[in-house]
Short mmCIF file of C-alpha atoms in Angstrom, two decimals:
data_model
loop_
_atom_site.label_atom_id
_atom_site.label_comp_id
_atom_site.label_asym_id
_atom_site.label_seq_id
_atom_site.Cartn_x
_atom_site.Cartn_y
_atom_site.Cartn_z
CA UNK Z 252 31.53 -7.84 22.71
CA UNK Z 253 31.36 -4.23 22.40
CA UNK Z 254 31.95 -4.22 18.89
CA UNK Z 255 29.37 -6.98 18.36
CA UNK Z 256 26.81 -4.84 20.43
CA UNK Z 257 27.07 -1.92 18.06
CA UNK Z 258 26.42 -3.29 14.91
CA UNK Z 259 23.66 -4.62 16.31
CA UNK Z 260 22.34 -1.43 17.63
CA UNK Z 261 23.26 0.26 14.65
CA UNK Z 262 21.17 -2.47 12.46
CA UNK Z 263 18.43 -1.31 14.75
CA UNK Z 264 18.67 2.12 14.43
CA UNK Z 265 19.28 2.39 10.80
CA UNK Z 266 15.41 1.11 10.36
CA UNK Z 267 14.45 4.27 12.83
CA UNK Z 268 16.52 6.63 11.09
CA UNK Z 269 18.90 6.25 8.18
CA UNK Z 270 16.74 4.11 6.22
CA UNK Z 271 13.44 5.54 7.68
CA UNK Z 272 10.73 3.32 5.69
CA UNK Z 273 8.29 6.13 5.27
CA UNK Z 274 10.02 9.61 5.35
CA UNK Z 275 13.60 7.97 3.38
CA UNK Z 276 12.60 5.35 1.46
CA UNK Z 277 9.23 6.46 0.53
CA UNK Z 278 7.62 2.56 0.52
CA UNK Z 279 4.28 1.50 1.97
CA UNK Z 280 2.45 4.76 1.19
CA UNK Z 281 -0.78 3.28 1.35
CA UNK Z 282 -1.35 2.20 4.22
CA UNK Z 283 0.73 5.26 5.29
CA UNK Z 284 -1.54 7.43 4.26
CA UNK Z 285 -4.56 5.51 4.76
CA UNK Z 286 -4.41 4.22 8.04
CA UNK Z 287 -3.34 7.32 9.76
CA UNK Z 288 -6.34 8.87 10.70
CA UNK Z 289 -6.21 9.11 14.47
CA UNK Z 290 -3.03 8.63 16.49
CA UNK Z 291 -4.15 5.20 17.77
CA UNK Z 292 -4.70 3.94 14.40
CA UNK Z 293 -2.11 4.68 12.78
CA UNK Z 294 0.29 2.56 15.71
CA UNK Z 295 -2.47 -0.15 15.48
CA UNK Z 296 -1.28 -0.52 12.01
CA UNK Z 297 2.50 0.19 12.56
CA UNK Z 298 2.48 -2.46 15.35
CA UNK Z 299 0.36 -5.02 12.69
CA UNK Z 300 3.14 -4.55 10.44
CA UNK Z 301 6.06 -4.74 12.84
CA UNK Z 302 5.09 -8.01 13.79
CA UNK Z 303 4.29 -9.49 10.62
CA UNK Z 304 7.73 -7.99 10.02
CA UNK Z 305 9.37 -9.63 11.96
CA UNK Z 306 8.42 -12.86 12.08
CA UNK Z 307 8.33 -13.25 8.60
CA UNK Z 308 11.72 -11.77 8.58
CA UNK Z 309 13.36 -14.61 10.90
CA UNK Z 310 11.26 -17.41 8.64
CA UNK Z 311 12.83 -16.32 5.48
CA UNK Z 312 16.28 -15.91 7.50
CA UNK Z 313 15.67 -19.63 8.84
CA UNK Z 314 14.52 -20.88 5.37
CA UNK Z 315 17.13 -19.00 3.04
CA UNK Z 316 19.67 -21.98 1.87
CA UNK Z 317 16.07 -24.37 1.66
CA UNK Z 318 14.10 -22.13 -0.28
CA UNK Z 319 15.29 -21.93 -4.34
CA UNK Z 320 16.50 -19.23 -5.62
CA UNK Z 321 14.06 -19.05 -8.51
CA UNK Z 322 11.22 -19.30 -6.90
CA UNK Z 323 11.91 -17.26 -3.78
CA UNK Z 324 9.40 -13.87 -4.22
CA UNK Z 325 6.22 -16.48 -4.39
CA UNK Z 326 7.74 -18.32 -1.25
CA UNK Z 327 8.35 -15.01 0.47
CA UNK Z 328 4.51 -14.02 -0.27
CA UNK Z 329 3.41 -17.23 0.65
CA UNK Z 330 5.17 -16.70 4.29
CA UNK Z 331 4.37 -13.15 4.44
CA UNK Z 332 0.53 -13.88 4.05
CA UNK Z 333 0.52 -16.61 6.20
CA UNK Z 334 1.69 -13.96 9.06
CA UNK Z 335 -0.70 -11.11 8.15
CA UNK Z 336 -3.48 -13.66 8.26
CA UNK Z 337 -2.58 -14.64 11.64
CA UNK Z 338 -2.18 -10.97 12.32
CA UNK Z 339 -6.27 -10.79 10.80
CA UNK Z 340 -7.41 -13.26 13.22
CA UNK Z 341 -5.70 -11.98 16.15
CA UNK Z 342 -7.16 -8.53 15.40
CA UNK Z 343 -10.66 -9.46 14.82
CA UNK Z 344 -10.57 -11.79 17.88
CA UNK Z 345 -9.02 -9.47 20.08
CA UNK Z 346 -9.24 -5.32 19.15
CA UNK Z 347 -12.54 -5.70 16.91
CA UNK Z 348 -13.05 -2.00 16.93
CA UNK Z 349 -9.25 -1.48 15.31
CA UNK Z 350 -10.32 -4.83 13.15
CA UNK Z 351 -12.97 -2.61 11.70
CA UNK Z 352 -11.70 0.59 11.23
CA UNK Z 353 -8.21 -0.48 9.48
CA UNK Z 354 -10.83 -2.36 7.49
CA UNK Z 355 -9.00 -3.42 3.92
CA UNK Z 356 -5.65 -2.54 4.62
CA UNK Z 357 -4.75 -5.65 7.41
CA UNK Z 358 -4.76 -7.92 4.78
CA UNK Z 359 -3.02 -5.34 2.52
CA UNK Z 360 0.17 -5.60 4.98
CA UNK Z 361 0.67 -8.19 1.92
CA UNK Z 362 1.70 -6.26 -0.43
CA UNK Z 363 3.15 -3.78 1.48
CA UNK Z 364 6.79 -3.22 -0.39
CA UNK Z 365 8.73 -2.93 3.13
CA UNK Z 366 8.10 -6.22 4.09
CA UNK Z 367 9.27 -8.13 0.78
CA UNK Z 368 11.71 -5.51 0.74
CA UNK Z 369 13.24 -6.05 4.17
CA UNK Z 370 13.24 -9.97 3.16
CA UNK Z 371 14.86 -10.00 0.01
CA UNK Z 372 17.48 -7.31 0.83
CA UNK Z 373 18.38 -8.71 4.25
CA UNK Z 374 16.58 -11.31 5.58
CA UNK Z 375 17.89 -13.88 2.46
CA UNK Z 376 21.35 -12.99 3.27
CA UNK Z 377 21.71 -12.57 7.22
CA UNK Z 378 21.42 -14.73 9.96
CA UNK Z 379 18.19 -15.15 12.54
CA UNK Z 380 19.30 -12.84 14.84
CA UNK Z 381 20.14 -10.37 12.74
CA UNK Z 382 17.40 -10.11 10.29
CA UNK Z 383 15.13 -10.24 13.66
CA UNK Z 384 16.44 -7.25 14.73
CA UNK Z 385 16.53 -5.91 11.47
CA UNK Z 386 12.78 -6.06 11.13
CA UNK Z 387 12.51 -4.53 14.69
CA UNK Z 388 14.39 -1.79 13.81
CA UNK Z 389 11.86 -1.01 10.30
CA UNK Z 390 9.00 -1.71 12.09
CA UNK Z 391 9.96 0.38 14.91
CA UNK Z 392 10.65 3.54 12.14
CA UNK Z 393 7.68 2.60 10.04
CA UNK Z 394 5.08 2.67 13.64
CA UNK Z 395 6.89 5.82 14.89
CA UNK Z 396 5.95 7.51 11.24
CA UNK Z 397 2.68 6.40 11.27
CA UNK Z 398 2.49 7.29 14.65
CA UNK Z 399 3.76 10.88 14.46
CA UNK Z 400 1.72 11.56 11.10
CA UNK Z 401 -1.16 10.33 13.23
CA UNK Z 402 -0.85 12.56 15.96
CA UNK Z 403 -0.51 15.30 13.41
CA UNK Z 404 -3.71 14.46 11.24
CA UNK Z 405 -5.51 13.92 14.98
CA UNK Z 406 -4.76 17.28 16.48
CA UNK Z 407 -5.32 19.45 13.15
CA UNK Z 408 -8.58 17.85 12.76
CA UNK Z 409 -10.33 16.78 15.67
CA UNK Z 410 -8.54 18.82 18.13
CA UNK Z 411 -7.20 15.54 20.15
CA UNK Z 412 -4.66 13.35 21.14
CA UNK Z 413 -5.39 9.73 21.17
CA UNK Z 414 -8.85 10.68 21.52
CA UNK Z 415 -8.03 13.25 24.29
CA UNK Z 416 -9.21 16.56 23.97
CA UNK Z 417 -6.75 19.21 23.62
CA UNK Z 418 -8.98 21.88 22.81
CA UNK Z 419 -12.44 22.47 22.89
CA UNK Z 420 -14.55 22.70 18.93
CA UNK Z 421 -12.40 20.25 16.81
CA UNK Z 422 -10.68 21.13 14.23
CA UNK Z 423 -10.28 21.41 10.64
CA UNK Z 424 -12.09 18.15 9.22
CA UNK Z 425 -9.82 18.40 5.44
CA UNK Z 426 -7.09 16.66 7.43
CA UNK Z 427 -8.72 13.39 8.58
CA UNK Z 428 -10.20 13.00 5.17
CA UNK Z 429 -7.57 12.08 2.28
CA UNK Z 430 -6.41 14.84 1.11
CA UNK Z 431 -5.27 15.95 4.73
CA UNK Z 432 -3.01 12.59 4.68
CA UNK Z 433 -1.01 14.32 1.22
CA UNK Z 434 -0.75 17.62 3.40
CA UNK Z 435 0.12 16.42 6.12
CA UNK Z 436 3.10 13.53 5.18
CA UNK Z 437 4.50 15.93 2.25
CA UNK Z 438 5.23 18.54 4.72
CA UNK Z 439 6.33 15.83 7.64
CA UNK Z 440 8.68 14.72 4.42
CA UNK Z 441 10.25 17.99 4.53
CA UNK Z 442 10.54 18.79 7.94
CA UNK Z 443 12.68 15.32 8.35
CA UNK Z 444 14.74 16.33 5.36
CA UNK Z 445 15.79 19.57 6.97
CA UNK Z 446 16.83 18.02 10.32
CA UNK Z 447 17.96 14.66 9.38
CA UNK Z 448 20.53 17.27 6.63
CA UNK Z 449 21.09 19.21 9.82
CA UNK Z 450 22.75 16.48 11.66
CA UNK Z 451 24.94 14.95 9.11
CA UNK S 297 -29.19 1.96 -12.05
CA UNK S 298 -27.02 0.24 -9.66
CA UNK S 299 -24.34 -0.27 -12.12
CA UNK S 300 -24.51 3.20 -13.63
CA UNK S 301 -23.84 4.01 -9.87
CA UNK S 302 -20.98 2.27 -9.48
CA UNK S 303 -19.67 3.38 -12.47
CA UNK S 304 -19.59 6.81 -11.42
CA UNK S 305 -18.86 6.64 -7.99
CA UNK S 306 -16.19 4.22 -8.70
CA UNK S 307 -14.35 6.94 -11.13
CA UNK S 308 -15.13 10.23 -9.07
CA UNK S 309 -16.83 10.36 -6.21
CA UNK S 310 -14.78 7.25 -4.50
CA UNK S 311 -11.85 7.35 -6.79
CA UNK S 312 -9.39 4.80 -5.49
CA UNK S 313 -5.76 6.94 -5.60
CA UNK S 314 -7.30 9.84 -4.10
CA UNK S 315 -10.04 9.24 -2.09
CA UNK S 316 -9.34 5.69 -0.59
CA UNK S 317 -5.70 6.02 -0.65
CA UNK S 318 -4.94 2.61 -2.60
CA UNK S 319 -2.50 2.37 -5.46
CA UNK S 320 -0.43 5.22 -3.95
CA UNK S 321 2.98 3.26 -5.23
CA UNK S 322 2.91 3.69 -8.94
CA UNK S 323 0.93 6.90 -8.42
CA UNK S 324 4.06 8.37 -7.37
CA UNK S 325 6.25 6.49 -9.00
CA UNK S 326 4.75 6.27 -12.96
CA UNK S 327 3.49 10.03 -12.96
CA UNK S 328 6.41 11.26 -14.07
CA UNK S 329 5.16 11.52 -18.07
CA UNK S 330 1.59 11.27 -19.52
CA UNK S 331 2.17 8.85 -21.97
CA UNK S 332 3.85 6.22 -19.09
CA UNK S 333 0.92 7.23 -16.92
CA UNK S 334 -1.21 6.17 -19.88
CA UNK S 335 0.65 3.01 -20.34
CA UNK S 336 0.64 1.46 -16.98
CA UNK S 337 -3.54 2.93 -16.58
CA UNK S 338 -4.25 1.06 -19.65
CA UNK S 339 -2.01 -2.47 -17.92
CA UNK S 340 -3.88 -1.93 -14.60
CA UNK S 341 -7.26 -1.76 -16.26
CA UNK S 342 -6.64 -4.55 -18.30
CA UNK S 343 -5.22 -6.80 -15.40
CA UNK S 344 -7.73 -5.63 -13.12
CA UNK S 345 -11.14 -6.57 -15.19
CA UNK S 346 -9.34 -9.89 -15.74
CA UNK S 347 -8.47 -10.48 -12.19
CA UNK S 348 -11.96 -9.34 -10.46
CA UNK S 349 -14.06 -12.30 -12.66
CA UNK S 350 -11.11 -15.26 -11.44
CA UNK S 351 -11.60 -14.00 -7.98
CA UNK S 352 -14.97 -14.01 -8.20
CA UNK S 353 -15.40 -17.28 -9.22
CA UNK S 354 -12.76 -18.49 -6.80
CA UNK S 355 -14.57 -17.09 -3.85
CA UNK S 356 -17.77 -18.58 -4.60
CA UNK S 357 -16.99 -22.05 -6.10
CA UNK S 358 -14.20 -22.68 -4.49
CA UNK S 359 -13.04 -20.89 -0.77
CA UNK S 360 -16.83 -20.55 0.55
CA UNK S 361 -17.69 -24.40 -0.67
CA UNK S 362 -14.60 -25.56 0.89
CA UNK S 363 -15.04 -23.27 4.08
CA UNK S 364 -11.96 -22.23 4.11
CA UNK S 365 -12.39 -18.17 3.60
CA UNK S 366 -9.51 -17.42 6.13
CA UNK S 367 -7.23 -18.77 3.43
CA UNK S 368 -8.41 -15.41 0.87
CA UNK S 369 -5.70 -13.14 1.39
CA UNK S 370 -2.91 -16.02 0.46
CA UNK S 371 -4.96 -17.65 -2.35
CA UNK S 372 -5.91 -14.00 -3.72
CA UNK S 373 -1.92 -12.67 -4.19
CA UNK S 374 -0.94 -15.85 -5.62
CA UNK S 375 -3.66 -15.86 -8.17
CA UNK S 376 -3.00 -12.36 -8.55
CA UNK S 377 0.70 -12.72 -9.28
CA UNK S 378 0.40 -16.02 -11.41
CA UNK S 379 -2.81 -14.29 -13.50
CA UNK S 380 -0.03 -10.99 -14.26
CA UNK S 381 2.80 -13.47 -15.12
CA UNK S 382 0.33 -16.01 -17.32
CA UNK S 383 -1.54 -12.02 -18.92
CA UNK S 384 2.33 -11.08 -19.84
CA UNK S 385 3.03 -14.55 -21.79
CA UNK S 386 -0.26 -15.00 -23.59
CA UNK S 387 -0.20 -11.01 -24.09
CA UNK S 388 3.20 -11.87 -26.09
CA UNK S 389 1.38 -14.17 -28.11
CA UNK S 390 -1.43 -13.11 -29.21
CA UNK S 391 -0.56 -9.19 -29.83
CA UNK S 392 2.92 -8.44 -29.61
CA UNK S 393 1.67 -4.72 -30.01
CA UNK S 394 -0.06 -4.59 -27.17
CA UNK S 395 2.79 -6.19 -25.58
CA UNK S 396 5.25 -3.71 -26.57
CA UNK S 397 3.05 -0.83 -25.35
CA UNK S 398 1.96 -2.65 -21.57
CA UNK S 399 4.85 -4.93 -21.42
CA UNK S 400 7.00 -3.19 -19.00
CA UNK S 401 4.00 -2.54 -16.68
CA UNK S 402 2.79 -5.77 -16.15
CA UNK S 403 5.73 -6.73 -13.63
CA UNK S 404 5.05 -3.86 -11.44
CA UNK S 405 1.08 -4.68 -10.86
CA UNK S 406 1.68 -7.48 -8.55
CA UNK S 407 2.96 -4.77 -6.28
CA UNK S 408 0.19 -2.79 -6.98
CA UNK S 409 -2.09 -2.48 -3.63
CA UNK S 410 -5.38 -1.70 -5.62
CA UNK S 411 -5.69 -4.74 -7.55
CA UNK S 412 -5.52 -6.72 -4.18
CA UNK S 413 -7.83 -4.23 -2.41
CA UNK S 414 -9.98 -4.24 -5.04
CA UNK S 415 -10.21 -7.91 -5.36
CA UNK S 416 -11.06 -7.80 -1.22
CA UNK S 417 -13.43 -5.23 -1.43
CA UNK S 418 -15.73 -6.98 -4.06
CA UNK S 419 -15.86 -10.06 -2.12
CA UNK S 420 -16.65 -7.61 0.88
CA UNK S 421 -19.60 -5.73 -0.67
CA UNK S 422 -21.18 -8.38 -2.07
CA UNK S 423 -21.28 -7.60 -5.57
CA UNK S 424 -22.53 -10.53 -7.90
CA UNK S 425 -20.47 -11.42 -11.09
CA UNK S 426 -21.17 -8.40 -13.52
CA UNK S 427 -21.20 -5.69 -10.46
CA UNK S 428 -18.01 -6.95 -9.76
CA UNK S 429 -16.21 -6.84 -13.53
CA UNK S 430 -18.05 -3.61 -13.57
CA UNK S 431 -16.82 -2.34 -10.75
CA UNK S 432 -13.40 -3.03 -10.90
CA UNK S 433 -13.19 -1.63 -14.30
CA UNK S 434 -14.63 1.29 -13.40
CA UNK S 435 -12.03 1.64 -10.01
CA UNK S 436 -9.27 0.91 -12.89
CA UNK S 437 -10.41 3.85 -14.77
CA UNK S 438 -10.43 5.69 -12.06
CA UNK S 439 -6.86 4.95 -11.55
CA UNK S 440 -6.20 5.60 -14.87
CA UNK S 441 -7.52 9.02 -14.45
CA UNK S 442 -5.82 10.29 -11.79
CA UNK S 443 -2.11 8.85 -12.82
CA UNK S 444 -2.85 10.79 -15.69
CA UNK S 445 -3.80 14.06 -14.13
CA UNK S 446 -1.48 13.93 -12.10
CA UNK S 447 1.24 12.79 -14.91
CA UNK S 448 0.36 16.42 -16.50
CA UNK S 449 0.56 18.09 -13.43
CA UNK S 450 4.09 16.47 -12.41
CA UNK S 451 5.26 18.17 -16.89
CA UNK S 452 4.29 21.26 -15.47
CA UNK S 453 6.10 21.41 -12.28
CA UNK S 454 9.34 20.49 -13.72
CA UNK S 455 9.67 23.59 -15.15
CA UNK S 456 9.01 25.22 -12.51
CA UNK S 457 11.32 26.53 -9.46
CA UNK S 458 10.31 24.69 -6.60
CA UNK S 459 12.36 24.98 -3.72
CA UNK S 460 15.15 22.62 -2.79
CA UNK S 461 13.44 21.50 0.33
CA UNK S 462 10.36 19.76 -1.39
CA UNK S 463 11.69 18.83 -4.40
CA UNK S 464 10.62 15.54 -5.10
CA UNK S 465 8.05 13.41 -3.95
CA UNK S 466 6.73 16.12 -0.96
CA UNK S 467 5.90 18.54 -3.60
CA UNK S 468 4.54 15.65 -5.47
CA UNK S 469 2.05 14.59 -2.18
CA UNK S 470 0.82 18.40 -1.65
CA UNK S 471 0.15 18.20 -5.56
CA UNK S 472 -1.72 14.87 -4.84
CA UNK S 473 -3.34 16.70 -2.35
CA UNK S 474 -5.04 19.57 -3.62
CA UNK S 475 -5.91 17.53 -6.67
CA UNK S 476 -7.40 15.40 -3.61
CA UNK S 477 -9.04 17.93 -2.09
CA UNK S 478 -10.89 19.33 -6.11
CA UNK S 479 -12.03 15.51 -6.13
CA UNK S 480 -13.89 15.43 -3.16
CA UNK S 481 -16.72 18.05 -5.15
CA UNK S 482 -17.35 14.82 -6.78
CA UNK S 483 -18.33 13.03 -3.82
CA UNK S 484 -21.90 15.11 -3.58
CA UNK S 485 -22.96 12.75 -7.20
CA UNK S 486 -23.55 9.99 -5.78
#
């Protein structure tokens, strides 16, 4: 039981850390750098994803011995879509305002490289459980990115924190605008480098 | 007028790597040599043009007809990624050339965000059928332009001694970023 415990946790925390979508594997820039405008928005999208994540993650798990091998990256888009447009509807039903300022880039959680990634390296070969926790774990990672890079591009340019002030007369507007998000995740990239190096 | 305006702000002023952050995959990963950059420009352009007229008339004739426009993102990717497969085969045909030169592209442009966004965003603004070939030409150019910027920019810095800390793609994204930040003096054209 123990033993059984820690690879799970350690499939979870590999997402987070070792195989960090954004800062490690460098995939799913754009929404990366797109989305991450404000802290809120940037989790709005991370949580968008992690959810289309997983679920499409335990689908594919589910449907690996059904689905043919040759034909497997259309079926995984066509399962992947069908999430992210459930993810659309919920959105614009529920958190319009989010709806309309992630704008594009909801439906974009298509082609978003983690996703087919996580599903053809892990979800085709592991079992439900697994490959659900799997996609928790990347999600998790990918949100807390966005997250963090959100919180950066929020405070250098607007002078808040989830819309909170932190101090009075904003801040330098370059960094919500796009070349702020380059800035801003290059030198995130780095800082990660040094202490993820640190601890090994 | 209008199209002359979307020609231009489509390139510069709006230009889809740098200012609307779409793309940003094979911007990092095909800049590593201008004539690559040039290759896979040239592949998106071509697939791009192609793809904005069949989603054009698939939106109008066939998902708003049929009421069924909460089906567009899954009917757009699938088009998308048959039109690239059925572009590569008939592209072997007809000009093996061309083939030769693109052929190693085409593959990676079903993964390429901007063709999908693009295809969305069309359908979003409204465009009729020649503001929409137009303007999705004109955001493939703009593509086009930056990878190949930033293709010459990437030559340079390889011979230079960055330090070990950004090597790689973080010096690549504050390269992106300042040639970011000289685009936005386009933005006052339009």
């Amino acid at each position: 039981m123990q033993k059984y415990m820690g690879k799970n946790l350690k499939i979870l925390t590999d997402g987070i850390l070792k195989n960090n979508p954004t800062f490690v594997l460098v995939l799913g820039m754009c929404p990366t750098l797109a989305t991450t405008t404000s802290a809120a928005n940037g989790m709005g999208m991370g949580v968008a994803t992690l959810f289309v994540l997983v679920m499409s993650n335990i689908v594919i798990s589910l449907l690996k011995n059904v689905i043919p091998d040759k034909v497997r990256i259309p079926a995984y888009i066509v399962v992947i879509s069908s999430f992210v447009t459930v993810v659309q509807l919920l959105m614009q039903a529920y958190v319009q305002d989010l709806y309309n300022t992630l704008g594009v880039f909801i439906p974009l959680i298509v082609v978003n490289c983690i996703i087919l990634g996580r599903a053809e390296a892990f979800a085709s070969k592991n079992g439900v459980w697994a490959s659900a926790l799997d996609g928790l774990g990347v999600g998790l990672g990918f949100t807390l990115s966005l997250t963090i890079i959100g919180i950066v591009r929020e405070v250098l340019g607007n002078g808040q924190i989830f819309g909170l002030d932190i101090w009075q007369g904003g801040g330098a507007l370059i960094f919500v605008l796009s070349p702020g998000a380059f800035f801003v995740l290059g030198y995130l990239m780095v800082v990660f480098r040094k202490l993820t190096t640190k601890t090994n | 007028m209008e199209i002359f305006a979307i020609i231009i702000g489509s390139i510069f002023a709006n230009n889809v790597v740098l200012s609307q952050s779409l793309g940003i995959c094979p911007f990092l990963g095909v800049s590593n040599k201008v004539n690559t950059a040039a290759g896979m420009g040239a592949a998106v352009t071509f697939v791009m043009a192609i793809s904005s007229l069949v989603v054009y008339l698939l939106q109008y004739y066939v998902l708003v007809p049929l009421g069924i426009e909460y089906m567009q993102t899954i009917v757009f990717i699938l088009v998308i990624a048959a039109l690239v497969q059925m572009v590569e085969i008939v592209l072997k045909k007809i000009s093996p050339s061309l083939y030769q030169a693109l052929g190693i592209f085409l593959p990676l442009i079903t993964t390429n965000c901007a063709v999908l966004g693009v295809a969305l965003l069309l359908v979003q603004k409204e465009y009729n059928m020649l503001e929409s070939v137009v303007y999705a030409t004109s955001i493939a150019l703009g593509f086009a332009l930056a990878l190949v910027i930033m293709a010459g920019l990437r030559e340079r810095l390889e011979l230079t001694g960055v330090p070990k800390g950004v090597k790689g793609v973080p010096i690549a994204l504050i390269t992106a970023g300042i040639l970011a930040m000289a685009f936005m003096g386009f933005s006052g054209l339009v």
